[in-house]
PDB file of C-alpha atoms in Angstrom:
ATOM      1  CA  GLY F   1      -1.408   4.710   8.871  1.00  0.00           C
ATOM      2  CA  GLY F   2      -3.817   4.991  11.565  1.00  0.00           C
ATOM      3  CA  SER F   3      -6.138   7.763  12.949  1.00  0.00           C
ATOM      4  CA  CYS F   4      -3.589   8.547  16.367  1.00  0.00           C
ATOM      5  CA  PHE F   5      -0.810  10.372  14.788  1.00  0.00           C
ATOM      6  CA  PRO F   6      -1.970  12.669  12.161  1.00  0.00           C
ATOM      7  CA  LYS F   7      -4.651  13.664  14.450  1.00  0.00           C
ATOM      8  CA  ASP F   8      -2.643  14.140  17.261  1.00  0.00           C
ATOM      9  CA  VAL F   9       0.248  16.333  14.811  1.00  0.00           C
ATOM     10  CA  LYS F  10      -2.456  18.034  13.400  1.00  0.00           C
ATOM     11  CA  ALA F  11      -3.925  18.909  16.998  1.00  0.00           C
ATOM     12  CA  LEU F  12      -0.421  20.034  17.961  1.00  0.00           C
ATOM     13  CA  SER F  13       0.283  22.171  14.580  1.00  0.00           C
ATOM     14  CA  SER F  14      -3.053  24.027  15.583  1.00  0.00           C
ATOM     15  CA  TYR F  15      -2.553  24.775  18.866  1.00  0.00           C
ATOM     16  CA  GLY F  16       0.692  26.441  18.072  1.00  0.00           C
ATOM     17  CA  LYS F  17      -0.645  28.683  15.539  1.00  0.00           C
ATOM     18  CA  LYS F  18      -3.608  29.954  17.697  1.00  0.00           C
ATOM     19  CA  ALA F  19      -1.060  30.325  20.206  1.00  0.00           C
ATOM     20  CA  GLY F  20       1.262  32.189  17.480  1.00  0.00           C
ATOM     21  CA  SER F  21       3.798  30.265  17.012  1.00  0.00           C
ATOM     22  CA  PRO F  22       4.078  28.277  13.860  1.00  0.00           C
ATOM     23  CA  MET F  23       4.865  24.935  13.838  1.00  0.00           C
ATOM     24  CA  ARG F  24       6.904  24.104  10.484  1.00  0.00           C
ATOM     25  CA  VAL F  25       8.199  21.092  11.812  1.00  0.00           C
ATOM     26  CA  LEU F  26       5.101  19.806  12.328  1.00  0.00           C
ATOM     27  CA  ASP F  27       3.442  20.861   9.760  1.00  0.00           C
ATOM     28  CA  SER F  28       6.072  19.339   7.156  1.00  0.00           C
ATOM     29  CA  VAL F  29       5.384  16.015   9.040  1.00  0.00           C
ATOM     30  CA  ILE F  30       1.996  15.872   7.966  1.00  0.00           C
ATOM     31  CA  ALA F  31       3.004  17.078   4.369  1.00  0.00           C
ATOM     32  CA  VAL F  32       5.345  14.210   4.510  1.00  0.00           C
ATOM     33  CA  ASN F  33       2.864  11.590   5.584  1.00  0.00           C
ATOM     34  CA  GLN F  34       0.343  12.495   3.104  1.00  0.00           C
ATOM     35  CA  ASP F  35       2.828  12.172   0.576  1.00  0.00           C
ATOM     36  CA  GLN F  36       4.416   8.961   1.021  1.00  0.00           C
ATOM     37  CA  PRO F  37       2.060   6.216  -0.293  1.00  0.00           C
ATOM     38  CA  LEU F  38       2.023   7.644  -3.373  1.00  0.00           C
ATOM     39  CA  ARG F  39       5.612   6.899  -3.860  1.00  0.00           C
ATOM     40  CA  ILE F  40       4.395   2.968  -3.819  1.00  0.00           C
ATOM     41  CA  VAL F  41       2.604   4.008  -7.055  1.00  0.00           C
ATOM     42  CA  THR F  42       5.512   6.108  -8.417  1.00  0.00           C
ATOM     43  CA  LEU F  43       7.409   2.615  -8.359  1.00  0.00           C
ATOM     44  CA  LEU F  44       4.834   1.379  -9.781  1.00  0.00           C
ATOM     45  CA  ARG F  45       5.259   3.459 -12.825  1.00  0.00           C
ATOM     46  CA  HIS F  46       8.757   2.750 -12.910  1.00  0.00           C
ATOM     47  CA  HIS F  47       8.187  -0.739 -14.402  1.00  0.00           C
ATOM     48  CA  PHE F  48       4.740   0.313 -15.915  1.00  0.00           C
ATOM     49  CA  PRO F  49       4.463   3.987 -17.248  1.00  0.00           C
ATOM     50  CA  ASP F  50       1.005   3.484 -18.200  1.00  0.00           C
ATOM     51  CA  LEU F  51      -1.284   2.009 -15.504  1.00  0.00           C
ATOM     52  CA  SER F  52      -4.402   1.762 -17.559  1.00  0.00           C
ATOM     53  CA  GLY F  53      -5.281  -2.328 -17.544  1.00  0.00           C
ATOM     54  CA  VAL F  54      -2.476  -3.358 -15.119  1.00  0.00           C
ATOM     55  CA  LYS F  55      -3.622  -6.023 -12.933  1.00  0.00           C
ATOM     56  CA  VAL F  56      -2.734  -4.658  -9.575  1.00  0.00           C
ATOM     57  CA  VAL F  57      -3.171  -6.420  -6.739  1.00  0.00           C
ATOM     58  CA  VAL F  58      -3.326  -4.727  -3.222  1.00  0.00           C
ATOM     59  CA  LEU F  59      -1.616  -6.564  -0.179  1.00  0.00           C
ATOM     60  CA  GLY F  60      -3.508  -5.532   3.111  1.00  0.00           C
ATOM     61  CA  LEU F  61      -5.865  -2.641   3.324  1.00  0.00           C
ATOM     62  CA  ALA F  62      -6.152  -2.034   7.099  1.00  0.00           C
ATOM     63  CA  PHE F  63      -3.374   0.527   8.379  1.00  0.00           C
ATOM     64  CA  LYS F  64      -1.806  -2.438  10.553  1.00  0.00           C
ATOM     65  CA  PRO F  65      -2.006  -6.215  10.954  1.00  0.00           C
ATOM     66  CA  GLY F  66      -4.542  -7.633  13.199  1.00  0.00           C
ATOM     67  CA  THR F  67      -7.303  -5.050  12.831  1.00  0.00           C
ATOM     68  CA  ASP F  68      -9.962  -4.046   9.772  1.00  0.00           C
ATOM     69  CA  ASP F  69      -9.306  -0.586  10.589  1.00  0.00           C
ATOM     70  CA  MET F  70      -8.859   1.564   7.607  1.00  0.00           C
ATOM     71  CA  ARG F  71      -8.566   4.852   9.186  1.00  0.00           C
ATOM     72  CA  GLU F  72      -6.127   6.719   7.371  1.00  0.00           C
ATOM     73  CA  SER F  73      -4.719   3.520   6.174  1.00  0.00           C
ATOM     74  CA  PRO F  74      -2.105   4.126   3.276  1.00  0.00           C
ATOM     75  CA  ALA F  75      -3.881   1.837   1.252  1.00  0.00           C
ATOM     76  CA  ILE F  76      -6.785   4.187   0.720  1.00  0.00           C
ATOM     77  CA  PRO F  77      -4.948   7.073  -1.476  1.00  0.00           C
ATOM     78  CA  ILE F  78      -2.666   4.597  -3.410  1.00  0.00           C
ATOM     79  CA  VAL F  79      -6.039   2.408  -4.019  1.00  0.00           C
ATOM     80  CA  GLU F  80      -7.815   5.397  -5.305  1.00  0.00           C
ATOM     81  CA  GLU F  81      -4.854   6.510  -7.534  1.00  0.00           C
ATOM     82  CA  LEU F  82      -4.865   3.386  -9.069  1.00  0.00           C
ATOM     83  CA  LEU F  83      -8.203   3.426  -9.878  1.00  0.00           C
ATOM     84  CA  THR F  84      -8.319   6.952 -11.238  1.00  0.00           C
ATOM     85  CA  GLU F  85      -5.372   5.639 -13.880  1.00  0.00           C
ATOM     86  CA  ASN F  86      -7.200   2.974 -15.124  1.00  0.00           C
ATOM     87  CA  ALA F  87      -5.420  -0.546 -13.446  1.00  0.00           C
ATOM     88  CA  ARG F  88      -7.431  -3.166 -12.704  1.00  0.00           C
ATOM     89  CA  VAL F  89      -7.256  -3.200  -8.969  1.00  0.00           C
ATOM     90  CA  LYS F  90      -8.162  -6.721  -6.868  1.00  0.00           C
ATOM     91  CA  ALA F  91      -7.114  -6.830  -3.271  1.00  0.00           C
ATOM     92  CA  TYR F  92      -6.536  -9.233  -0.372  1.00  0.00           C
ATOM     93  CA  ASP F  93      -6.593  -8.613   3.146  1.00  0.00           C
ATOM     94  CA  PRO F  94      -7.643 -11.832   5.957  1.00  0.00           C
ATOM     95  CA  VAL F  95     -10.134  -9.180   7.791  1.00  0.00           C
ATOM     96  CA  ALA F  96     -10.673  -5.494   6.007  1.00  0.00           C
ATOM     97  CA  GLN F  97     -12.320  -6.298   2.905  1.00  0.00           C
ATOM     98  CA  ASN F  98     -15.761  -5.589   4.572  1.00  0.00           C
ATOM     99  CA  GLU F  99     -14.220  -2.448   5.612  1.00  0.00           C
ATOM    100  CA  ALA F 100     -12.583  -1.678   2.281  1.00  0.00           C
ATOM    101  CA  THR F 101     -16.289  -2.688   0.381  1.00  0.00           C
ATOM    102  CA  LYS F 102     -17.977   0.450   2.477  1.00  0.00           C
ATOM    103  CA  MET F 103     -15.257   2.727   1.496  1.00  0.00           C
ATOM    104  CA  PHE F 104     -14.652   1.591  -2.421  1.00  0.00           C
ATOM    105  CA  GLY F 105     -17.861  -0.076  -3.121  1.00  0.00           C
ATOM    106  CA  ASN F 106     -17.566  -3.458  -4.298  1.00  0.00           C
ATOM    107  CA  THR F 107     -17.714  -2.567  -8.246  1.00  0.00           C
ATOM    108  CA  ARG F 108     -14.752  -0.350  -8.392  1.00  0.00           C
ATOM    109  CA  LEU F 109     -12.462  -2.702  -6.159  1.00  0.00           C
ATOM    110  CA  THR F 110     -12.361  -6.146  -6.336  1.00  0.00           C
ATOM    111  CA  PHE F 111     -11.233  -8.982  -3.682  1.00  0.00           C
ATOM    112  CA  ALA F 112      -9.512 -11.923  -4.296  1.00  0.00           C
ATOM    113  CA  ASP F 113     -10.622 -15.088  -1.523  1.00  0.00           C
ATOM    114  CA  SER F 114      -7.103 -16.163  -0.873  1.00  0.00           C
ATOM    115  CA  LEU F 115      -3.647 -15.187  -1.212  1.00  0.00           C
ATOM    116  CA  GLU F 116      -3.040 -17.647  -3.525  1.00  0.00           C
ATOM    117  CA  THR F 117      -5.499 -16.308  -6.006  1.00  0.00           C
ATOM    118  CA  ALA F 118      -4.393 -12.966  -5.512  1.00  0.00           C
ATOM    119  CA  VAL F 119      -0.834 -13.505  -6.198  1.00  0.00           C
ATOM    120  CA  SER F 120      -1.672 -15.698  -9.175  1.00  0.00           C
ATOM    121  CA  SER F 121      -3.882 -13.194 -11.022  1.00  0.00           C
ATOM    122  CA  ALA F 122      -1.692  -9.681 -10.877  1.00  0.00           C
ATOM    123  CA  ASP F 123       1.163  -8.003 -12.808  1.00  0.00           C
ATOM    124  CA  ALA F 124       1.893  -6.400  -9.738  1.00  0.00           C
ATOM    125  CA  LEU F 125       1.533  -6.795  -6.196  1.00  0.00           C
ATOM    126  CA  LEU F 126       1.806  -3.892  -3.785  1.00  0.00           C
ATOM    127  CA  LEU F 127       2.207  -5.199  -0.003  1.00  0.00           C
ATOM    128  CA  LEU F 128       0.962  -2.246   2.275  1.00  0.00           C
ATOM    129  CA  THR F 129       0.506  -4.308   5.679  1.00  0.00           C
ATOM    130  CA  TRP F 130       2.751  -6.551   7.677  1.00  0.00           C
ATOM    131  CA  TRP F 131       0.257  -9.520   7.603  1.00  0.00           C
ATOM    132  CA  PRO F 132       1.749 -12.402   9.197  1.00  0.00           C
ATOM    133  CA  GLU F 133       0.540 -14.965   6.332  1.00  0.00           C
ATOM    134  CA  PHE F 134       2.596 -12.712   3.860  1.00  0.00           C
ATOM    135  CA  LYS F 135       5.292 -14.010   5.214  1.00  0.00           C
ATOM    136  CA  ILE F 136       4.865 -16.970   2.129  1.00  0.00           C
ATOM    137  CA  LEU F 137       5.050 -14.736  -0.904  1.00  0.00           C
ATOM    138  CA  PRO F 138       8.354 -15.628  -1.832  1.00  0.00           C
ATOM    139  CA  ASP F 139       7.275 -18.969  -2.486  1.00  0.00           C
ATOM    140  CA  LEU F 140       3.989 -18.095  -3.853  1.00  0.00           C
ATOM    141  CA  ILE F 141       5.548 -15.406  -6.405  1.00  0.00           C
ATOM    142  CA  SER F 142       8.842 -18.163  -7.268  1.00  0.00           C
ATOM    143  CA  SER F 143       6.579 -20.705  -8.233  1.00  0.00           C
ATOM    144  CA  LEU F 144       5.295 -19.137 -10.778  1.00  0.00           C
ATOM    145  CA  GLU F 145       6.099 -18.950 -14.784  1.00  0.00           C
ATOM    146  CA  ASN F 146       5.581 -15.471 -15.022  1.00  0.00           C
ATOM    147  CA  PRO F 147       5.962 -13.755 -11.431  1.00  0.00           C
ATOM    148  CA  PRO F 148       4.979 -10.191 -10.734  1.00  0.00           C
ATOM    149  CA  LEU F 149       6.672  -7.230  -9.753  1.00  0.00           C
ATOM    150  CA  LEU F 150       6.276  -6.864  -5.708  1.00  0.00           C
ATOM    151  CA  ILE F 151       6.555  -3.630  -4.286  1.00  0.00           C
ATOM    152  CA  ASP F 152       6.949  -4.036  -0.813  1.00  0.00           C
ATOM    153  CA  GLY F 153       5.770  -1.030   0.754  1.00  0.00           C
ATOM    154  CA  ARG F 154       6.479  -2.530   4.508  1.00  0.00           C
ATOM    155  CA  ARG F 155      10.465  -4.242   3.762  1.00  0.00           C
ATOM    156  CA  MET F 156       9.039  -7.113   4.920  1.00  0.00           C
ATOM    157  CA  VAL F 157      10.517  -9.417   1.651  1.00  0.00           C
ATOM    158  CA  GLY F 158      13.846  -9.628   1.092  1.00  0.00           C
ATOM    159  CA  LYS F 159      14.522  -7.966  -2.160  1.00  0.00           C
ATOM    160  CA  TYR F 160      16.805 -10.987  -3.517  1.00  0.00           C
ATOM    161  CA  THR F 161      13.938 -13.871  -2.752  1.00  0.00           C
ATOM    162  CA  VAL F 162      11.878 -12.857  -5.020  1.00  0.00           C
ATOM    163  CA  PRO F 163      12.767 -12.767  -9.182  1.00  0.00           C
ATOM    164  CA  ARG F 164      10.916  -8.970  -9.456  1.00  0.00           C
ATOM    165  CA  TYR F 165      11.448  -6.401  -6.320  1.00  0.00           C
ATOM    166  CA  GLU F 166      10.888  -2.982  -5.538  1.00  0.00           C
ATOM    167  CA  GLY F 167      10.754  -2.053  -1.865  1.00  0.00           C
ATOM    168  CA  ILE F 168      10.181   1.656  -0.007  1.00  0.00           C
ATOM    169  CA  GLY F 169      13.486   3.436   1.037  1.00  0.00           C
ATOM    170  CA  LEU F 170      15.804   1.506  -1.629  1.00  0.00           C
ATOM    171  CA  SER F 171      17.517   3.592  -3.908  1.00  0.00           C
ATOM    172  CA  ASN F 172      18.225   2.499  -7.994  1.00  0.00           C
ATOM    173  CA  ALA F 173      21.999   1.698  -6.736  1.00  0.00           C
ATOM    174  CA  ALA F 174      20.486  -0.429  -4.241  1.00  0.00           C
ATOM    175  CA  ASN F 175      18.339  -2.095  -6.402  1.00  0.00           C
TER     176      ASN F 175
END
């Protein structure tokens, strides 16, 4: 996420094309990076084939911790896809709620006022930003009678520390 890498790669690709040298590797990098966020939704569909009505909590909206910057955040296409599929989407981010409200409005996306509230109300959690306060997720999730599925987009949580886990970059054989 973030605006610099995509902007710079697109600029290099454009420069190469103008110079008469197609930049196929850079174009492939752009395509792969655009497709990556929706892999989270694909993992979610393994557990919930129909997302309509599923209570999904997005943990982290900013493209990185320590900022409210959502430019090119992977959370944007994920939230948009979930809303399109009529999931009940709630989000928690320690600082990016105002930016998210500007982007999505306050009727399409609702916000949890704490991490504890977010976790307790979910069928599935999508961990999208590496906020340090998310390190307590295993304890919060394990304390629930019906623990939600955790889809870890940052590989921040050990897969055996929560009852139901999916992680980016893990094959089905490894789960």
